[in-house]
PDB file of C-alpha atoms and ligand atoms in Angstrom:
ATOM      1  CA  PRO A  63     120.812  -0.255 132.605  1.00 97.00           C
ATOM      2  CA  THR A  64     124.108   1.371 134.058  1.00 98.00           C
ATOM      3  CA  TYR A  65     127.651   0.042 133.595  1.00 98.00           C
ATOM      4  CA  GLU A  66     129.808   0.215 136.461  1.00 98.00           C
ATOM      5  CA  ALA A  67     133.490  -0.153 135.410  1.00 98.00           C
ATOM      6  CA  ILE A  68     135.776  -2.615 136.986  1.00 98.00           C
ATOM      7  CA  ASP A  69     138.769  -2.096 134.834  1.00 98.00           C
ATOM      8  CA  PRO A  70     139.297  -0.727 131.251  1.00 98.00           C
ATOM      9  CA  VAL A  71     137.402  -3.535 129.706  1.00 98.00           C
ATOM     10  CA  ARG A  72     135.007  -4.963 132.180  1.00 98.00           C
ATOM     11  CA  PHE A  73     131.786  -3.603 134.166  1.00 98.00           C
ATOM     12  CA  ILE A  74     129.065  -4.609 136.339  1.00 98.00           C
ATOM     13  CA  GLY A  75     125.601  -4.452 134.578  1.00 98.00           C
ATOM     14  CA  ASN A  76     122.436  -5.663 134.528  1.00 95.00           C
ATOM     15  CA  HIS A  77     119.771  -7.133 131.803  1.00 92.00           C
ATOM     16  CA  SER A  78     117.652  -4.169 131.467  1.00 92.00           C
ATOM     17  CA  SER A  79     116.636  -3.652 127.840  1.00 93.00           C
ATOM     18  CA  GLY A  80     115.583  -0.023 128.106  1.00 95.00           C
ATOM     19  CA  LYS A  81     112.513  -1.048 126.145  1.00 95.00           C
ATOM     20  CA  MET A  82     110.161   0.618 129.048  1.00 95.00           C
ATOM     21  CA  GLY A  83     111.693   4.044 129.162  1.00 97.00           C
ATOM     22  CA  PHE A  84     111.910   4.319 125.217  1.00 98.00           C
ATOM     23  CA  GLU A  85     108.303   3.510 124.966  1.00 97.00           C
ATOM     24  CA  ILE A  86     107.429   6.050 127.491  1.00 98.00           C
ATOM     25  CA  ALA A  87     109.461   8.728 125.819  1.00 98.00           C
ATOM     26  CA  LYS A  88     107.648   8.028 122.652  1.00 98.00           C
ATOM     27  CA  ALA A  89     104.199   8.083 124.310  1.00 98.00           C
ATOM     28  CA  ALA A  90     104.866  11.594 125.876  1.00 98.00           C
ATOM     29  CA  ALA A  91     106.401  12.866 122.892  1.00 98.00           C
ATOM     30  CA  ASN A  92     103.496  11.628 120.612  1.00 98.00           C
ATOM     31  CA  LEU A  93     101.377  13.948 122.992  1.00 97.00           C
ATOM     32  CA  GLY A  94     103.630  16.828 122.189  1.00 97.00           C
ATOM     33  CA  ALA A  95     105.860  16.761 124.988  1.00 98.00           C
ATOM     34  CA  GLU A  96     109.814  17.764 124.951  1.00 98.00           C
ATOM     35  CA  VAL A  97     111.331  15.010 125.954  1.00 98.00           C
ATOM     36  CA  PHE A  98     114.900  14.500 127.304  1.00 98.00           C
ATOM     37  CA  LEU A  99     115.615  10.795 127.347  1.00 98.00           C
ATOM     38  CA  ILE A 100     118.607   9.908 129.576  1.00 98.00           C
ATOM     39  CA  SER A 101     119.673   6.488 128.771  1.00 98.00           C
ATOM     40  CA  GLY A 102     122.303   3.951 129.827  1.00 98.00           C
ATOM     41  CA  PRO A 103     123.807   1.663 127.398  1.00 98.00           C
ATOM     42  CA  SER A 104     121.197   0.393 125.490  1.00 97.00           C
ATOM     43  CA  HIS A 105     120.236  -1.211 121.818  1.00 96.00           C
ATOM     44  CA  GLN A 106     117.039   0.724 121.642  1.00 97.00           C
ATOM     45  CA  LYS A 107     116.849   3.235 119.014  1.00 97.00           C
ATOM     46  CA  VAL A 108     114.644   6.577 118.777  1.00 97.00           C
ATOM     47  CA  ASN A 109     113.889   9.095 116.047  1.00 96.00           C
ATOM     48  CA  HIS A 110     111.315  11.438 117.219  1.00 98.00           C
ATOM     49  CA  SER A 111     111.676  15.312 116.682  1.00 98.00           C
ATOM     50  CA  PHE A 112     110.587  16.022 120.297  1.00 98.00           C
ATOM     51  CA  ILE A 113     112.951  13.576 121.779  1.00 98.00           C
ATOM     52  CA  HIS A 114     116.409  14.560 122.863  1.00 98.00           C
ATOM     53  CA  ARG A 115     118.603  11.447 123.835  1.00 98.00           C
ATOM     54  CA  VAL A 116     121.459  11.889 126.309  1.00 98.00           C
ATOM     55  CA  ASP A 117     123.678   8.821 126.661  1.00 98.00           C
ATOM     56  CA  VAL A 118     125.421   8.056 129.733  1.00 98.00           C
ATOM     57  CA  LYS A 119     127.175   4.980 131.089  1.00 98.00           C
ATOM     58  CA  SER A 120     127.534   5.063 134.794  1.00 98.00           C
ATOM     59  CA  ALA A 121     125.002   5.820 137.720  1.00 98.00           C
ATOM     60  CA  GLU A 122     127.148   8.775 138.419  1.00 98.00           C
ATOM     61  CA  GLU A 123     126.893  10.061 134.860  1.00 98.00           C
ATOM     62  CA  MET A 124     123.230   9.478 134.807  1.00 98.00           C
ATOM     63  CA  TYR A 125     122.810  11.380 138.237  1.00 98.00           C
ATOM     64  CA  ASN A 126     124.635  14.300 136.849  1.00 98.00           C
ATOM     65  CA  ALA A 127     122.469  14.468 133.463  1.00 98.00           C
ATOM     66  CA  CYS A 128     119.198  13.849 135.706  1.00 98.00           C
ATOM     67  CA  HIS A 129     120.077  16.918 137.823  1.00 98.00           C
ATOM     68  CA  LYS A 130     121.165  18.922 134.652  1.00 98.00           C
ATOM     69  CA  TYR A 131     117.557  18.680 133.098  1.00 98.00           C
ATOM     70  CA  TYR A 132     115.258  18.602 136.327  1.00 98.00           C
ATOM     71  CA  GLY A 133     115.237  22.172 137.115  1.00 97.00           C
ATOM     72  CA  GLU A 134     113.510  23.005 133.937  1.00 96.00           C
ATOM     73  CA  ALA A 135     111.252  19.786 133.674  1.00 98.00           C
ATOM     74  CA  ASP A 136     107.616  19.748 134.547  1.00 97.00           C
ATOM     75  CA  ILE A 137     107.617  15.839 134.711  1.00 98.00           C
ATOM     76  CA  ALA A 138     110.254  13.317 135.614  1.00 98.00           C
ATOM     77  CA  ILE A 139     110.064   9.507 134.989  1.00 98.00           C
ATOM     78  CA  LEU A 140     112.714   7.230 136.428  1.00 98.00           C
ATOM     79  CA  SER A 141     112.375   4.054 135.007  1.00 97.00           C
ATOM     80  CA  ALA A 142     116.036   2.865 134.667  1.00 97.00           C
ATOM     81  CA  ALA A 143     117.908   0.097 136.179  1.00 96.00           C
ATOM     82  CA  VAL A 144     120.285   1.974 137.985  1.00 98.00           C
ATOM     83  CA  ALA A 145     123.205  -0.178 139.990  1.00 98.00           C
ATOM     84  CA  ASP A 146     122.772   0.158 143.535  1.00 97.00           C
ATOM     85  CA  TYR A 147     126.574  -0.787 143.933  1.00 98.00           C
ATOM     86  CA  ARG A 148     129.905   0.126 141.978  1.00 98.00           C
ATOM     87  CA  PRO A 149     133.453  -1.210 142.567  1.00 98.00           C
ATOM     88  CA  LYS A 150     134.940   1.256 144.843  1.00 98.00           C
ATOM     89  CA  ASN A 151     138.453   1.215 143.233  1.00 98.00           C
ATOM     90  CA  VAL A 152     138.385   1.084 139.468  1.00 97.00           C
ATOM     91  CA  ALA A 153     141.402  -0.577 138.201  1.00 97.00           C
ATOM     92  CA  THR A 154     143.533   1.726 135.634  1.00 97.00           C
ATOM     93  CA  GLN A 155     144.938  -1.122 133.658  1.00 97.00           C
ATOM     94  CA  LYS A 156     143.168  -4.642 132.837  1.00 97.00           C
ATOM     95  CA  ILE A 157     143.309  -6.810 135.923  1.00 97.00           C
ATOM     96  CA  LYS A 158     145.230  -9.741 135.244  1.00 96.00           C
ATOM     97  CA  LYS A 159     144.299 -13.636 135.879  1.00 94.00           C
ATOM     98  CA  LYS A 160     145.606 -15.088 139.087  1.00 93.00           C
ATOM     99  CA  ASP A 161     145.398 -18.434 140.671  1.00 95.00           C
ATOM    100  CA  SER A 162     143.864 -16.896 143.985  1.00 95.00           C
ATOM    101  CA  SER A 163     140.265 -15.682 144.052  1.00 96.00           C
ATOM    102  CA  LEU A 164     139.300 -12.027 143.372  1.00 96.00           C
ATOM    103  CA  VAL A 165     137.675  -9.728 145.581  1.00 96.00           C
ATOM    104  CA  ILE A 166     135.934  -6.491 144.338  1.00 97.00           C
ATOM    105  CA  GLU A 167     134.607  -3.981 146.873  1.00 98.00           C
ATOM    106  CA  LEU A 168     131.514  -2.393 146.026  1.00 98.00           C
ATOM    107  CA  GLU A 169     130.277   0.848 147.426  1.00 98.00           C
ATOM    108  CA  PRO A 170     126.666   2.550 147.208  1.00 98.00           C
ATOM    109  CA  THR A 171     125.833   4.422 144.065  1.00 98.00           C
ATOM    110  CA  LYS A 172     123.810   7.710 144.756  1.00 98.00           C
ATOM    111  CA  ASP A 173     120.167   7.133 144.677  1.00 98.00           C
ATOM    112  CA  ILE A 174     119.006   9.513 141.724  1.00 98.00           C
ATOM    113  CA  LEU A 175     115.425   9.121 142.383  1.00 98.00           C
ATOM    114  CA  LYS A 176     115.605  10.075 146.070  1.00 98.00           C
ATOM    115  CA  SER A 177     118.036  13.026 145.352  1.00 98.00           C
ATOM    116  CA  LEU A 178     115.405  14.370 142.806  1.00 98.00           C
ATOM    117  CA  GLY A 179     112.893  13.910 145.628  1.00 98.00           C
ATOM    118  CA  GLU A 180     114.871  16.114 147.650  1.00 98.00           C
ATOM    119  CA  ALA A 181     115.469  18.820 145.137  1.00 98.00           C
ATOM    120  CA  LYS A 182     111.675  18.700 144.227  1.00 97.00           C
ATOM    121  CA  LYS A 183     109.946  22.099 143.583  1.00 97.00           C
ATOM    122  CA  ASN A 184     107.002  22.025 141.067  1.00 95.00           C
ATOM    123  CA  GLN A 185     107.892  18.702 139.248  1.00 97.00           C
ATOM    124  CA  LEU A 186     105.675  15.860 139.326  1.00 98.00           C
ATOM    125  CA  LEU A 187     108.054  13.049 140.236  1.00 98.00           C
ATOM    126  CA  VAL A 188     107.162   9.375 139.146  1.00 98.00           C
ATOM    127  CA  GLY A 189     109.460   6.271 140.225  1.00 98.00           C
ATOM    128  CA  PHE A 190     109.539   2.690 139.254  1.00 97.00           C
ATOM    129  CA  ALA A 191     109.880  -0.131 141.997  1.00 95.00           C
ATOM    130  CA  LEU A 192     110.859  -3.697 140.838  1.00 90.00           C
ATOM    131  CA  GLU A 193     109.810  -6.031 143.674  1.00 89.00           C
ATOM    132  CA  THR A 194     109.886  -9.819 144.386  1.00 87.00           C
ATOM    133  CA  GLU A 195     108.084  -9.989 147.572  1.00 91.00           C
ATOM    134  CA  ASN A 196     105.908  -7.471 150.036  1.00 93.00           C
ATOM    135  CA  GLU A 197     105.254  -5.539 146.605  1.00 94.00           C
ATOM    136  CA  VAL A 198     102.638  -2.936 147.393  1.00 95.00           C
ATOM    137  CA  GLU A 199     104.013  -2.269 150.908  1.00 96.00           C
ATOM    138  CA  ASN A 200     107.617  -1.956 149.709  1.00 96.00           C
ATOM    139  CA  ALA A 201     106.414   0.523 146.828  1.00 97.00           C
ATOM    140  CA  LYS A 202     104.473   2.764 149.167  1.00 97.00           C
ATOM    141  CA  GLY A 203     107.650   2.827 151.409  1.00 97.00           C
ATOM    142  CA  LYS A 204     109.531   4.009 148.346  1.00 97.00           C
ATOM    143  CA  ILE A 205     106.750   6.938 147.642  1.00 98.00           C
ATOM    144  CA  VAL A 206     107.216   8.113 151.131  1.00 98.00           C
ATOM    145  CA  LYS A 207     111.096   7.537 151.431  1.00 97.00           C
ATOM    146  CA  LYS A 208     111.905   9.246 147.794  1.00 98.00           C
ATOM    147  CA  ASN A 209     109.040  11.953 148.089  1.00 98.00           C
ATOM    148  CA  LEU A 210     107.195  10.657 144.709  1.00 98.00           C
ATOM    149  CA  ASP A 211     103.830  11.470 143.170  1.00 98.00           C
ATOM    150  CA  LEU A 212     103.489   8.234 141.599  1.00 98.00           C
ATOM    151  CA  ILE A 213     105.271   4.924 141.757  1.00 98.00           C
ATOM    152  CA  ILE A 214     104.848   2.044 139.021  1.00 97.00           C
ATOM    153  CA  LEU A 215     105.212  -1.135 140.656  1.00 96.00           C
ATOM    154  CA  ASN A 216     106.410  -4.283 138.573  1.00 89.00           C
ATOM    155  CA  SER A 217     106.284  -7.488 140.349  1.00 76.00           C
ATOM    156  CA  LEU A 218     108.794 -10.180 139.305  1.00 76.00           C
ATOM    157  CA  GLN A 219     106.097 -12.564 140.422  1.00 72.00           C
ATOM    158  CA  ASP A 220     103.990 -11.560 137.300  1.00 74.00           C
ATOM    159  CA  LYS A 221     104.683 -13.593 134.402  1.00 76.00           C
ATOM    160  CA  GLY A 222     105.623 -11.359 131.445  1.00 74.00           C
ATOM    161  CA  ALA A 223     106.586  -8.496 133.632  1.00 72.00           C
ATOM    162  CA  GLY A 224     109.934  -6.941 134.195  1.00 68.00           C
ATOM    163  CA  PHE A 225     113.542  -6.978 132.241  1.00 72.00           C
ATOM    164  CA  ALA A 226     114.166  -7.856 128.731  1.00 71.00           C
ATOM    165  CA  THR A 227     110.568  -8.682 127.930  1.00 80.00           C
ATOM    166  CA  ASP A 228     108.240  -7.115 125.491  1.00 87.00           C
ATOM    167  CA  THR A 229     105.436  -6.914 128.154  1.00 91.00           C
ATOM    168  CA  ASN A 230     104.712  -5.681 131.439  1.00 91.00           C
ATOM    169  CA  LYS A 231     102.303  -5.948 134.154  1.00 93.00           C
ATOM    170  CA  ILE A 232     101.996  -2.736 136.493  1.00 94.00           C
ATOM    171  CA  THR A 233     100.312  -1.105 139.313  1.00 96.00           C
ATOM    172  CA  VAL A 234     100.267   2.501 139.595  1.00 97.00           C
ATOM    173  CA  ILE A 235     100.161   3.803 143.273  1.00 98.00           C
ATOM    174  CA  ASP A 236      99.918   7.609 144.098  1.00 97.00           C
ATOM    175  CA  ALA A 237     100.970   9.480 147.334  1.00 97.00           C
ATOM    176  CA  GLU A 238      97.629   9.109 148.704  1.00 97.00           C
ATOM    177  CA  PHE A 239      98.141   5.255 148.465  1.00 97.00           C
ATOM    178  CA  ASN A 240      95.587   4.943 145.582  1.00 97.00           C
ATOM    179  CA  GLU A 241      96.173   1.824 143.661  1.00 97.00           C
ATOM    180  CA  LYS A 242      95.312   1.052 140.091  1.00 97.00           C
ATOM    181  CA  SER A 243      96.389  -2.507 138.541  1.00 95.00           C
ATOM    182  CA  PHE A 244      96.505  -2.995 134.865  1.00 95.00           C
ATOM    183  CA  GLU A 245      96.496  -6.204 132.660  1.00 93.00           C
ATOM    184  CA  LEU A 246      99.597  -7.738 130.891  1.00 93.00           C
ATOM    185  CA  LYS A 247     100.237  -5.616 127.949  1.00 93.00           C
ATOM    186  CA  SER A 248     102.975  -4.586 125.462  1.00 94.00           C
ATOM    187  CA  LYS A 249     105.334  -2.218 126.996  1.00 95.00           C
ATOM    188  CA  LYS A 250     104.223   0.114 124.159  1.00 96.00           C
ATOM    189  CA  ALA A 251     100.555   0.171 125.601  1.00 97.00           C
ATOM    190  CA  VAL A 252     101.745   0.091 129.409  1.00 96.00           C
ATOM    191  CA  ALA A 253     103.693   3.447 128.265  1.00 97.00           C
ATOM    192  CA  VAL A 254     100.529   4.865 127.224  1.00 98.00           C
ATOM    193  CA  ASP A 255      98.744   3.978 130.427  1.00 98.00           C
ATOM    194  CA  ILE A 256     101.499   5.539 132.572  1.00 98.00           C
ATOM    195  CA  ILE A 257     101.307   9.062 130.523  1.00 98.00           C
ATOM    196  CA  ASN A 258      97.374   8.801 130.924  1.00 98.00           C
ATOM    197  CA  GLU A 259      97.858   8.465 134.786  1.00 97.00           C
ATOM    198  CA  ILE A 260     100.368  11.276 134.863  1.00 97.00           C
ATOM    199  CA  ILE A 261      98.123  13.430 132.915  1.00 96.00           C
ATOM    200  CA  ASN A 262      95.075  12.479 135.326  1.00 94.00           C
ATOM    201  CA  LYS A 263      97.452  13.849 138.142  1.00 91.00           C
ATOM    202  CA  VAL A 264      98.543  17.117 136.495  1.00 88.00           C
ATOM    203  CA  SER A 265      94.934  18.119 135.069  1.00 80.00           C
TER     204      SER A 265
HETATM  205  N1  LIG B1257     116.788   4.348 141.363  1.00 67.03           N
HETATM  206  C1  LIG B1257     117.623   5.464 141.127  1.00 67.03           C
HETATM  207  N2  LIG B1257     118.958   5.593 141.559  1.00 67.03           N
HETATM  208  C2  LIG B1257     119.481   4.434 142.004  1.00 67.03           C
HETATM  209  C3  LIG B1257     118.721   3.266 142.289  1.00 67.03           C
HETATM  210  C4  LIG B1257     117.375   3.176 141.977  1.00 67.03           C
HETATM  211  O1  LIG B1257     117.300   6.409 140.807  1.00 67.03           O
HETATM  212  N3  LIG B1257     120.944   4.269 142.557  1.00 67.03           N
HETATM  213  C5  LIG B1257     115.492   4.399 140.733  1.00 67.03           C
HETATM  214  C6  LIG B1257     114.915   3.468 139.901  1.00 67.03           C
HETATM  215  O2  LIG B1257     115.184   4.001 138.565  1.00 67.03           O
HETATM  216  C7  LIG B1257     113.448   3.320 140.297  1.00 67.03           C
HETATM  217  C8  LIG B1257     113.584   3.433 141.715  1.00 67.03           C
HETATM  218  O3  LIG B1257     114.867   4.084 142.206  1.00 67.03           O
HETATM  219  O4  LIG B1257     112.775   4.335 139.775  1.00 67.03           O
HETATM  220  C9  LIG B1257     113.328   2.130 142.533  1.00 67.03           C
HETATM  221  O5  LIG B1257     114.378   1.432 142.243  1.00 67.03           O
HETATM  222  P1  LIG B1257     114.385  -0.202 142.764  1.00 67.03           P
HETATM  223  O6  LIG B1257     115.501  -0.698 142.197  1.00 67.03           O
HETATM  224  O7  LIG B1257     113.065  -1.049 142.777  1.00 67.03           O
HETATM  225  O8  LIG B1257     114.597   0.292 144.443  1.00 67.03           O
HETATM  226  P2  LIG B1257     115.754   0.497 145.448  1.00 67.03           P
HETATM  227  O9  LIG B1257     115.717   2.152 145.695  1.00 67.03           O
HETATM  228  O10 LIG B1257     117.265   0.395 144.513  1.00 67.03           O
HETATM  229  O11 LIG B1257     115.527  -0.286 146.455  1.00 67.03           O
HETATM  230  P3  LIG B1257     115.674  -1.888 146.575  1.00 67.03           P
HETATM  231  O12 LIG B1257     116.752  -2.175 145.451  1.00 67.03           O
HETATM  232  O13 LIG B1257     116.205  -2.151 147.751  1.00 67.03           O
HETATM  233  O14 LIG B1257     114.486  -2.540 146.569  1.00 67.03           O
END
């Protein structure tokens, strides 16, 4: 996830565990890739000599870290649950409780994946799509809009798929709109499937 500060003690976040991203990093490293794992706040742990962990908090920090490493990368896989909005003004002091309702104005964050699609040279760029309706159509739209080579679609309509679970069920779609659906599996096994699909694309 990313955390978007409201004031020094509060933030807007989401329920992402980070598990899918960490498993992908491990699957790639186990095949000999040098991995820069840019992670928002997560309880996941990793100890692998090929994985360099880069910790960030907000969408803006994640954007900066992604652009720092992207130029040298062969493959970029974006599985983070990045906040789409953040508080427009971050209070410098803790907001005090009042009797009236509190309105927090939100502004859009930068779309990291889209910006990497625009900056793409020879990298293979892989995005994720989390959808609840018109899943395949929306995922294909994201391939075009964000200039992707592959998209990994999770449907929240599939039981056991998505956030904060140990399992996931994915459909992989490429830029020619070929689709391949996989069974419900552990996130560790799904990560291996994703890396294999990427290897098929680059070889
Ligand atoms: N993503 C990103 N930067 C953002 C938001 C999302 O890089 N500010 C990336 C995610 O990591 C994922 C992909 O974009 O790889 C799609 O994220 P998703 O939440 O499914 O789609 P959105 O583009 O945010 O569109 P919507 O919420 O309208 O479906």
